[in-house]
XYZ file of C-alpha atoms in Angstrom:
658
model
C 83.893 51.147 -25.653
C 81.857 49.758 -22.819
C 83.468 52.106 -20.211
C 82.836 55.114 -22.460
C 79.232 54.197 -23.039
C 78.735 53.549 -19.297
C 80.106 57.026 -18.447
C 77.852 58.687 -21.021
C 74.847 56.747 -19.663
C 75.599 57.794 -16.077
C 75.981 61.397 -17.065
C 72.667 61.250 -18.968
C 70.935 59.830 -15.857
C 72.449 62.382 -13.630
C 71.323 65.200 -15.959
C 67.870 63.693 -16.054
C 67.702 63.493 -12.253
C 68.788 67.112 -11.907
C 66.204 68.256 -14.397
C 63.234 66.399 -12.888
C 62.462 69.014 -10.177
C 61.554 71.436 -12.989
C 58.456 69.374 -13.735
C 59.517 67.733 -17.035
C 58.902 63.996 -17.525
C 60.953 61.272 -19.247
C 59.389 59.606 -22.245
C 59.641 55.933 -23.271
C 62.717 56.897 -25.375
C 64.537 57.854 -22.147
C 64.792 61.536 -23.142
C 63.901 64.267 -20.661
C 60.814 66.223 -21.780
C 59.786 63.609 -24.323
C 56.099 62.918 -24.627
C 56.479 59.612 -26.394
C 54.527 56.666 -24.989
C 54.383 52.958 -25.873
C 51.455 52.040 -28.103
C 49.498 48.756 -28.015
C 52.137 47.160 -30.204
C 54.811 47.921 -27.671
C 56.488 50.531 -29.953
C 57.818 53.678 -28.285
C 56.060 56.523 -30.004
C 54.120 54.213 -32.352
C 50.709 54.780 -33.855
C 49.242 51.323 -33.242
C 49.810 50.331 -36.905
C 52.878 48.317 -36.473
C 51.154 45.140 -35.367
C 48.125 42.923 -35.926
C 45.816 41.667 -33.159
C 44.729 38.059 -33.804
C 41.740 36.824 -31.789
C 38.999 34.248 -31.979
C 36.990 31.639 -30.070
C 37.465 27.861 -30.334
C 33.865 26.447 -30.114
C 34.117 23.022 -31.850
C 32.060 20.316 -30.336
C 34.464 17.526 -29.310
C 33.429 13.913 -28.903
C 36.528 11.846 -28.041
C 38.470 12.204 -24.773
C 42.065 13.396 -24.874
C 44.198 16.155 -26.416
C 42.598 18.366 -29.139
C 44.534 21.263 -30.713
C 42.910 24.681 -30.186
C 45.176 27.201 -31.885
C 48.726 27.755 -33.050
C 50.791 30.641 -31.596
C 53.294 31.747 -34.245
C 56.871 32.760 -33.646
C 57.193 36.410 -32.577
C 53.733 36.564 -30.960
C 53.284 38.966 -27.994
C 50.621 39.746 -25.411
C 49.316 36.188 -25.505
C 45.966 35.476 -23.757
C 44.393 31.942 -23.937
C 41.322 31.766 -21.708
C 38.472 29.269 -21.166
C 35.076 31.179 -21.403
C 33.574 29.169 -18.465
C 34.812 26.863 -15.785
C 34.859 23.152 -16.834
C 36.577 19.819 -16.079
C 38.693 20.268 -19.158
C 42.396 21.439 -18.986
C 44.405 23.618 -21.275
C 47.860 22.336 -22.436
C 50.895 23.987 -24.140
C 53.444 22.281 -26.267
C 56.258 23.315 -28.656
C 56.563 22.033 -32.240
C 59.691 20.187 -31.179
C 57.454 17.987 -29.039
C 58.463 19.435 -25.619
C 55.476 19.777 -23.231
C 55.452 23.097 -21.403
C 52.211 22.863 -19.400
C 49.971 19.840 -18.671
C 51.751 17.360 -20.893
C 51.843 13.584 -20.911
C 48.507 13.358 -18.990
C 50.147 15.112 -15.955
C 48.262 18.140 -14.632
C 50.565 20.842 -13.358
C 49.897 23.320 -10.545
C 49.039 26.928 -11.431
C 52.198 29.103 -11.626
C 54.810 30.417 -14.027
C 56.319 28.235 -16.766
C 58.989 29.225 -19.248
C 58.680 28.043 -22.862
C 59.050 29.404 -26.412
C 61.374 32.201 -25.211
C 58.825 33.787 -22.794
C 57.273 33.216 -19.395
C 53.687 31.891 -19.239
C 51.418 32.436 -16.215
C 49.083 29.455 -15.772
C 45.904 30.277 -13.832
C 43.180 27.846 -12.672
C 40.508 29.482 -10.357
C 39.537 27.052 -7.702
C 36.872 28.947 -5.776
C 33.505 27.102 -5.599
C 31.566 30.171 -6.546
C 33.869 31.194 -9.390
C 32.793 30.548 -12.966
C 36.087 31.607 -14.582
C 37.973 29.108 -16.626
C 41.696 28.322 -17.020
C 44.077 30.696 -18.784
C 47.652 31.108 -20.194
C 49.056 34.617 -20.183
C 52.472 35.682 -21.619
C 54.065 38.998 -22.740
C 56.211 37.383 -25.396
C 57.664 37.519 -27.918
C 57.879 33.798 -28.699
C 60.905 32.436 -30.468
C 59.207 29.344 -31.857
C 55.770 28.056 -32.914
C 53.665 26.821 -29.979
C 50.476 24.787 -30.014
C 47.626 25.175 -27.477
C 45.643 22.000 -26.710
C 42.544 21.143 -24.748
C 42.363 18.011 -22.648
C 38.744 17.150 -23.406
C 36.690 15.515 -20.685
C 33.344 17.268 -20.958
C 31.503 19.507 -23.448
C 33.735 22.426 -24.652
C 32.639 25.768 -23.098
C 34.672 27.697 -25.652
C 38.243 28.914 -25.530
C 39.060 32.586 -26.335
C 42.519 33.222 -27.806
C 44.346 36.452 -28.603
C 47.860 37.491 -29.483
C 49.721 40.313 -31.246
C 51.897 39.880 -34.354
C 54.343 42.645 -35.240
C 54.231 44.050 -38.748
C 57.144 43.779 -41.232
C 57.988 47.490 -40.758
C 57.311 47.605 -37.016
C 60.180 48.382 -34.651
C 60.848 45.591 -32.147
C 59.443 46.516 -28.663
C 62.446 44.855 -27.063
C 64.952 47.726 -27.967
C 64.078 51.406 -28.014
C 64.189 52.908 -31.527
C 67.062 55.308 -30.806
C 69.536 52.444 -29.929
C 71.667 50.814 -32.623
C 72.655 47.159 -32.944
C 75.651 46.400 -30.850
C 74.912 49.067 -28.198
C 74.395 47.922 -24.612
C 70.874 47.422 -23.310
C 69.933 47.359 -19.634
C 73.654 47.199 -18.668
C 74.322 44.213 -20.928
C 76.194 43.870 -24.265
C 74.417 42.416 -27.296
C 76.914 40.826 -29.615
C 76.320 41.961 -33.111
C 76.029 39.024 -35.598
C 75.131 36.425 -32.909
C 71.542 35.228 -33.222
C 69.165 34.586 -30.330
C 68.867 30.963 -31.372
C 72.694 30.478 -31.131
C 72.708 31.867 -27.585
C 69.826 29.601 -26.521
C 71.440 26.585 -28.216
C 74.645 27.239 -26.328
C 72.670 27.558 -23.054
C 70.950 24.227 -23.750
C 74.276 22.525 -24.484
C 75.740 23.903 -21.244
C 72.733 22.577 -19.292
C 73.187 19.126 -20.940
C 76.824 19.126 -19.870
C 75.828 20.109 -16.336
C 73.384 17.174 -16.190
C 75.921 14.741 -17.354
C 78.729 15.981 -15.226
C 76.893 16.797 -11.934
C 73.951 14.406 -11.730
C 74.573 11.184 -13.625
C 71.756 8.653 -14.189
C 69.303 10.447 -11.953
C 66.914 11.985 -14.536
C 64.374 10.231 -16.755
C 63.850 10.950 -20.408
C 60.647 12.824 -19.709
C 62.412 15.320 -17.451
C 61.277 19.020 -17.454
C 58.272 18.228 -19.727
C 55.508 19.080 -17.309
C 57.217 21.366 -14.754
C 58.730 24.908 -15.068
C 61.963 25.092 -17.091
C 64.202 28.134 -16.938
C 66.486 28.595 -19.955
C 69.632 30.707 -19.752
C 69.103 34.412 -20.444
C 69.430 35.267 -24.148
C 72.199 37.848 -23.160
C 75.329 37.398 -21.057
C 74.781 36.796 -17.286
C 73.701 39.953 -15.484
C 76.189 41.236 -12.948
C 75.048 41.970 -9.350
C 73.742 45.563 -8.892
C 76.448 46.328 -6.360
C 79.160 45.565 -8.914
C 78.249 48.213 -11.465
C 81.127 50.740 -11.575
C 80.176 54.104 -9.915
C 80.348 57.432 -11.599
C 83.977 58.460 -12.417
C 85.914 60.369 -9.715
C 88.934 62.626 -10.120
C 91.888 60.350 -11.006
C 94.244 59.560 -8.118
C 95.798 56.495 -9.648
C 99.225 55.171 -8.770
C 100.999 51.923 -9.310
C 100.833 51.235 -5.647
C 97.265 49.981 -5.917
C 95.600 47.333 -7.979
C 92.331 45.227 -8.194
C 92.054 42.129 -6.058
C 89.288 39.562 -5.493
C 87.865 39.803 -2.003
C 85.449 36.905 -1.706
C 82.285 36.208 -3.728
C 78.622 37.031 -3.690
C 76.169 34.655 -2.047
C 75.024 31.633 -4.117
C 71.749 32.232 -5.776
C 70.381 28.910 -4.540
C 71.172 26.576 -1.622
C 71.165 23.477 -3.859
C 70.525 22.276 -7.422
C 73.319 24.352 -9.105
C 73.221 28.135 -8.524
C 75.469 30.971 -9.506
C 77.763 33.458 -7.821
C 80.139 36.330 -8.870
C 83.596 37.302 -7.588
C 83.870 40.654 -5.803
C 86.808 42.863 -6.823
C 88.130 45.673 -4.642
C 90.951 48.227 -4.943
C 93.761 47.406 -2.498
C 97.390 48.513 -1.732
C 99.892 46.223 -3.426
C 101.931 45.916 -0.259
C 99.627 46.240 2.679
C 96.590 44.803 0.844
C 94.495 47.326 2.650
C 91.281 48.314 0.822
C 91.364 51.732 -0.783
C 88.816 53.895 -2.700
C 88.226 52.591 -6.169
C 89.487 55.828 -7.676
C 93.012 54.745 -6.667
C 92.855 51.907 -9.256
C 92.592 52.029 -12.969
C 88.935 51.422 -13.701
C 89.744 50.172 -17.167
C 91.794 47.422 -15.673
C 89.071 46.203 -13.262
C 88.287 42.545 -14.126
C 84.845 41.721 -15.341
C 82.979 39.518 -12.797
C 82.309 36.085 -14.389
C 79.498 33.853 -13.316
C 80.654 30.867 -11.302
C 78.554 27.746 -10.450
C 77.909 26.961 -6.867
C 75.986 24.499 -4.742
C 76.010 22.146 -7.707
C 74.733 19.222 -5.708
C 71.064 18.260 -6.509
C 68.354 19.398 -4.074
C 66.683 16.691 -1.954
C 64.075 14.748 -3.918
C 60.470 15.382 -3.039
C 57.057 13.953 -3.957
C 55.123 16.152 -6.345
C 51.380 15.688 -5.940
C 48.972 16.162 -8.819
C 45.268 17.042 -8.591
C 42.655 14.457 -7.771
C 40.677 13.097 -10.703
C 36.950 13.235 -10.854
C 35.069 10.812 -8.618
C 34.380 7.495 -10.377
C 30.651 7.732 -9.352
C 28.309 10.638 -9.444
C 26.645 9.379 -6.223
C 27.473 6.922 -3.555
C 30.920 5.699 -2.661
C 33.406 5.984 -5.534
C 37.203 6.332 -6.114
C 39.456 9.074 -7.302
C 43.097 9.037 -8.379
C 45.975 11.429 -8.560
C 49.508 11.304 -9.993
C 52.417 11.269 -7.512
C 55.871 11.715 -9.056
C 59.334 11.841 -7.430
C 60.956 15.147 -8.492
C 64.328 16.786 -7.942
C 65.399 20.344 -8.671
C 68.647 20.910 -10.625
C 69.678 24.019 -12.584
C 66.289 25.725 -11.984
C 64.552 22.663 -13.509
C 62.201 20.377 -11.668
C 62.949 16.954 -13.125
C 61.410 13.479 -12.826
C 63.669 11.049 -11.066
C 63.447 7.332 -10.037
C 61.014 6.801 -7.094
C 63.686 5.265 -4.888
C 65.198 8.734 -4.488
C 62.111 9.770 -2.492
C 62.161 6.657 -0.237
C 63.189 8.731 2.748
C 59.731 10.405 2.514
C 56.345 8.789 3.023
C 54.676 8.517 -0.345
C 51.258 10.297 -0.459
C 48.220 8.130 -1.366
C 47.388 7.871 -5.067
C 43.833 6.646 -4.573
C 41.082 7.776 -2.244
C 37.419 7.149 -1.664
C 34.949 9.920 -2.586
C 31.248 10.606 -2.456
C 29.679 13.544 -4.297
C 26.155 12.922 -2.888
C 23.906 10.260 -1.610
C 22.442 8.149 -4.386
C 18.812 8.393 -5.338
C 16.520 5.429 -4.634
C 13.337 3.799 -6.005
C 10.116 4.494 -4.217
C 6.705 2.794 -4.834
C 4.188 5.611 -4.715
C 0.850 3.775 -5.161
C -0.667 0.305 -4.660
C -1.501 -2.007 -7.559
C -4.458 -0.904 -9.523
C -7.397 -3.355 -10.092
C -7.025 -5.864 -12.899
C -7.867 -4.528 -16.387
C -10.395 -7.441 -16.969
C -13.047 -8.949 -14.695
C -12.086 -12.454 -15.726
C -9.206 -14.181 -17.556
C -5.678 -12.785 -17.763
C -5.231 -8.956 -17.735
C -2.742 -6.420 -16.368
C -2.363 -4.120 -13.325
C -0.014 -1.215 -12.657
C 1.476 0.932 -9.878
C 3.516 4.178 -9.687
C 7.279 3.767 -9.295
C 9.538 6.874 -9.077
C 13.281 7.610 -8.652
C 13.573 9.917 -5.664
C 16.692 11.897 -4.498
C 17.911 11.937 -0.923
C 15.976 15.167 -0.329
C 12.735 13.758 -1.566
C 12.680 15.215 -5.115
C 11.539 13.133 -8.090
C 14.501 12.913 -10.561
C 15.235 11.122 -13.850
C 15.148 7.323 -13.714
C 18.812 7.294 -14.900
C 19.863 8.580 -11.437
C 18.726 5.340 -9.829
C 20.090 1.849 -10.438
C 17.952 0.557 -13.267
C 18.778 -3.084 -12.353
C 16.948 -2.584 -9.013
C 13.861 -0.891 -10.424
C 10.615 -2.461 -9.036
C 8.114 -3.649 -11.676
C 5.350 -1.080 -12.398
C 3.232 -3.444 -14.594
C 2.428 -7.135 -14.217
C -0.138 -9.664 -15.393
C -3.118 -10.589 -13.261
C -5.357 -13.622 -13.600
C -9.000 -13.170 -12.556
C -9.866 -16.830 -13.063
C -11.760 -18.526 -15.907
C -14.624 -16.568 -17.474
C -18.092 -18.320 -17.002
C -20.003 -19.016 -20.216
C -23.837 -18.861 -20.596
C -26.603 -18.825 -23.146
C -27.737 -15.285 -23.777
C -31.323 -14.885 -25.074
C -33.362 -11.985 -26.496
C -37.125 -11.574 -25.901
C -39.552 -13.304 -28.289
C -40.593 -11.219 -31.268
C -43.999 -9.527 -30.696
C -45.602 -10.408 -34.050
C -46.337 -13.789 -35.503
C -44.605 -14.435 -38.840
C -48.094 -14.952 -40.572
C -50.964 -12.487 -40.496
C -53.338 -15.419 -40.639
C -52.968 -19.089 -40.310
C -49.986 -20.832 -38.675
C -46.775 -18.946 -38.162
C -43.872 -18.619 -35.736
C -42.314 -16.122 -33.324
C -38.461 -15.971 -32.962
C -35.694 -14.816 -30.637
C -31.823 -14.799 -30.773
C -29.721 -17.217 -28.841
C -25.881 -16.846 -28.378
C -23.237 -18.454 -26.152
C -21.116 -15.700 -24.432
C -18.892 -15.096 -21.424
C -20.536 -13.125 -18.644
C -18.772 -9.778 -19.235
C -19.259 -7.236 -22.019
C -15.686 -7.248 -23.211
C -15.891 -10.863 -24.466
C -16.961 -12.154 -27.794
C -19.059 -15.298 -28.725
C -17.313 -18.494 -27.780
C -18.176 -22.136 -27.828
C -18.602 -24.293 -24.843
C -22.126 -23.560 -23.399
C -23.174 -27.202 -23.854
C -25.781 -28.974 -25.982
C -28.933 -27.658 -24.244
C -29.383 -24.793 -26.621
C -32.675 -22.962 -26.005
C -35.280 -22.908 -28.792
C -35.101 -19.965 -31.198
C -38.698 -20.347 -32.650
C -42.105 -20.927 -31.177
C -45.457 -21.563 -33.127
C -48.222 -18.939 -33.359
C -51.669 -18.765 -35.170
C -53.655 -15.631 -36.098
C -56.771 -17.543 -37.350
C -58.160 -18.451 -40.784
C -57.059 -16.412 -43.817
C -60.310 -16.488 -45.977
C -61.422 -12.969 -47.142
C -58.652 -11.296 -45.392
C -56.603 -8.429 -46.884
C -52.865 -8.804 -46.510
C -49.578 -7.997 -48.004
C -48.208 -10.646 -50.321
C -44.406 -10.834 -50.870
C -42.781 -12.456 -53.830
C -39.536 -14.385 -53.810
C -36.163 -12.612 -53.102
C -33.897 -11.775 -56.023
C -30.325 -12.926 -56.132
C -27.821 -11.366 -53.631
C -26.053 -8.261 -54.912
C -22.580 -9.631 -54.077
C -20.954 -13.009 -54.317
C -19.536 -13.122 -50.678
C -19.938 -11.248 -47.513
C -22.945 -9.012 -46.791
C -25.071 -7.727 -49.706
C -28.725 -6.947 -50.451
C -31.608 -8.543 -52.309
C -35.101 -7.315 -53.298
C -38.613 -8.642 -53.698
C -42.029 -7.444 -54.831
C -44.675 -6.812 -52.160
C -48.362 -6.425 -53.205
C -51.697 -5.971 -51.388
C -54.144 -8.916 -52.035
C -57.414 -10.370 -50.728
C -57.348 -14.138 -50.318
C -60.534 -15.873 -51.463
C -61.204 -19.609 -51.329
C -59.125 -20.490 -54.370
C -57.900 -17.197 -55.718
C -56.023 -13.970 -54.818
C -57.354 -10.495 -55.709
C -54.811 -7.774 -56.165
C -55.831 -4.614 -54.374
C -54.544 -1.074 -54.187
C -51.739 -0.788 -51.631
C -53.857 1.699 -49.708
C -56.195 -1.110 -48.875
C -53.331 -2.720 -46.776
C -52.194 0.517 -45.266
C -53.464 -0.472 -41.804
C -51.065 -3.462 -41.891
C -47.299 -3.383 -41.513
C -45.764 -3.719 -44.934
C -43.172 -6.449 -45.207
C -39.708 -5.227 -46.233
C -39.020 -5.186 -49.958
C -35.178 -5.282 -49.350
C -32.933 -7.221 -47.035
C -29.305 -8.030 -46.452
C -27.859 -11.253 -47.723
C -24.749 -13.322 -47.121
C -23.822 -16.059 -49.694
C -20.403 -17.137 -48.351
C -17.725 -15.856 -45.998
C -15.129 -13.508 -47.423
C -12.483 -14.091 -44.672
C -11.560 -13.512 -41.016
C -11.427 -10.032 -39.534
C -10.077 -8.306 -36.300
C -12.623 -7.498 -33.636
C -11.892 -5.388 -30.525
C -13.694 -4.305 -27.398
C -14.083 -0.650 -26.126
C -11.068 0.857 -24.339
C -10.812 0.482 -20.602
C -10.489 3.448 -18.260
C -7.049 5.124 -18.138
C -4.749 3.766 -15.300
C -3.793 7.282 -14.264
C -5.362 10.698 -14.464
C -2.072 12.491 -15.149
C 1.676 12.011 -15.674
C 1.047 9.338 -18.269
C -1.087 6.160 -17.813
C -2.340 3.506 -20.146
C -5.539 1.766 -21.152
C -6.219 -1.674 -22.612
C -8.707 -3.586 -24.723
C -9.174 -7.121 -26.021
C -8.524 -7.896 -29.663
C -9.575 -11.164 -31.344
C -9.570 -12.606 -34.877
C -13.052 -13.931 -35.791
C -14.304 -15.666 -38.913
C -17.549 -14.807 -40.647
C -19.397 -17.178 -38.311
C -18.019 -15.367 -35.201
C -15.612 -18.125 -34.217
C -11.986 -17.656 -33.324
C -9.612 -17.758 -36.249
C -5.872 -17.421 -36.992
C -6.330 -16.247 -40.556
C -6.163 -12.439 -39.840
C -3.210 -10.338 -41.067
C -0.961 -9.810 -37.987
C 0.281 -6.528 -39.362
C -3.320 -5.210 -39.307
C -3.963 -6.170 -35.723
C -5.259 -3.152 -33.671
C -3.224 -2.071 -30.625
C -4.201 -3.670 -27.317
C -2.521 -1.035 -25.168
C -1.982 2.754 -25.558
C -0.815 5.649 -23.522
C -3.218 8.210 -22.065
C -3.371 11.328 -19.844
C 0.243 12.448 -20.419
C -0.213 15.888 -18.805
C 1.815 16.778 -15.754
C 0.201 16.561 -12.340
C 2.091 19.506 -10.858
C 2.463 23.154 -11.978
C 5.496 24.260 -13.906
C 8.553 25.364 -11.950
C 9.286 29.072 -11.857
C 12.160 29.654 -14.367
C 13.495 32.578 -12.292
C 13.906 30.275 -9.257
C 16.927 28.058 -9.892
C 19.839 26.564 -7.926
C 23.086 28.496 -8.602
C 25.239 25.754 -7.006
C 25.395 22.030 -7.603
C 25.557 21.178 -3.926
C 22.346 22.827 -2.693
C 21.263 19.590 -1.195
C 23.903 20.205 1.563
C 22.242 23.652 2.246
C 18.849 21.943 2.585
C 20.206 19.250 4.895
C 21.956 21.881 7.042
C 18.627 23.774 7.269
C 20.178 27.002 5.940
C 17.213 27.937 3.837
C 16.019 30.310 6.577
C 18.755 32.727 5.600
C 18.065 35.060 2.684
C 21.512 34.395 0.988
C 20.985 30.620 0.818
C 17.273 30.981 0.015
C 18.338 32.990 -3.103
C 21.367 30.902 -4.036
C 19.448 27.571 -3.743
C 15.990 28.870 -4.636
C 14.643 25.746 -6.297
C 15.773 23.341 -3.542
C 14.613 25.617 -0.721
C 11.187 26.188 -2.377
C 10.587 22.500 -2.783
C 11.369 21.867 0.834
C 9.069 24.684 1.898
C 6.213 23.377 -0.241
C 6.535 19.880 1.211
C 6.637 21.253 4.801
C 3.527 23.365 4.117
C 1.734 20.408 2.591
C 2.694 18.193 5.501
C 1.528 20.651 8.137
C -1.728 21.337 6.261
C -2.557 17.610 6.214
C -2.165 17.144 9.939
């Protein structure tokens, strides 16, 4: 049956070749003059309804480091595309439901390349150009023969992962076999055995590989072999014969029993080591002389089928497989980075992990290295200490301390070592405050309009600056608060007469009390009440005054705020707060929770204008461009706009101040 089908196929191809000069094309169904094409579902002559496109974006915010599942790729998926939306320090990983890692498993980062898994070939891409913003990707044509899981090795915020694949519908025709072929017919020069499932073929291939490992390379492979490097499973169909062994088109029969088929050597081995394959070469020869004759002299139906034979079954020399360097342990200054170095050996198209002693003939690459992303920022003291906040006693003084990068820019304090930060505030002692008696001027009027009276003044013990409150300790030589005065005899004089004060309006604290005031004329032994207008030329005594029967408790007193320590970028101001009783003496009876603040922030506005939002650095290493003085070129001036502008402004300010 195979020979008959092969002859029909060759005749069909010859007819098609002869017909092509006439201008007709061959459709996807292999018929001359057909206009059928493959639709997006991979169906020849389809109408794009035989499949379903599944797509989405994985945008979850991840918190813990490690593997996080992104999406499940079902069995039978085709045209698979898993792509990071932006470049990041995360990695994509691929694993089967059986637990076998296909790409980036077991914390080992694989190199970009092609990796077989799930019945298809995945292309793993990781753009490495500095200017590229593209992320990692997995691409595969499919279809898959098992469920696969896509993971993300999370190390920094998730930039988003776009996934897309195609699932064939229940009535869709498989894109693997053209619709006009029937089960059991040959496909691409191979025979598909009817009734034998794909899984059985793969299982047999896996068993054969296991036998090869046990028979050809004992005790050399670890249990984790082939989990993070490309694995090539046996083809799902029988081994493909070399192209030069396909029987040619039939020739006129000139068969005789004097000729037969004989093996004359073999094809070259497919690999130089690690178990390859080769095929015997059969030629038509004379039975007696063994001279080679045209193949038409032999019966083509009797020609043996070339069978695959193993060759160069010895393992390839072991080699050190080097992983990628990890991130630097420090964002600035001298740090460390690490990479994984494994001893690998290729066998049966698999790269397997072996014991390190097998690579002892090679010098092992370093697994650790020093690194430095940039020069660390440092603390700078920008101003001298301010004057003390009080003229005497204990106060505070401040100075401006900033974290400055290696190119002179002010950066966040977190970029400098907080343990080495200089103090920007400290106490200052201006010495003891001197205390003195403070006096007011004597009152201008005598307490009596006639006769003997007194004049008064106020006397208080205070420190010699306005922010202090009355204190004790001025000594016993208190100045007099009253002095006598006499305005002459009172007979016949008109004056205001004041009665006694009423009771205080409250029981404690400050209240008011009243009294009656009348105009009288004093005679020798009597008083004559006059109209108030008669005393209008005299100052009328108050008919109401404040009163204080007993203290009601201690209260908080505070001074005025001092000047702000800075005019911009956030300063502070201070004041003194004391608890005083009703007699103006220090007390500890005030409620601490009601104590006024002694320090507060002020002038928070920025000292410099806002940065132009359109002028930004496009690369993280623009400090190198500044140090190399490349800002004079338009390309670098645009790519590192913010850094180049700051340098230009500083240079302009420096030249202008000279």
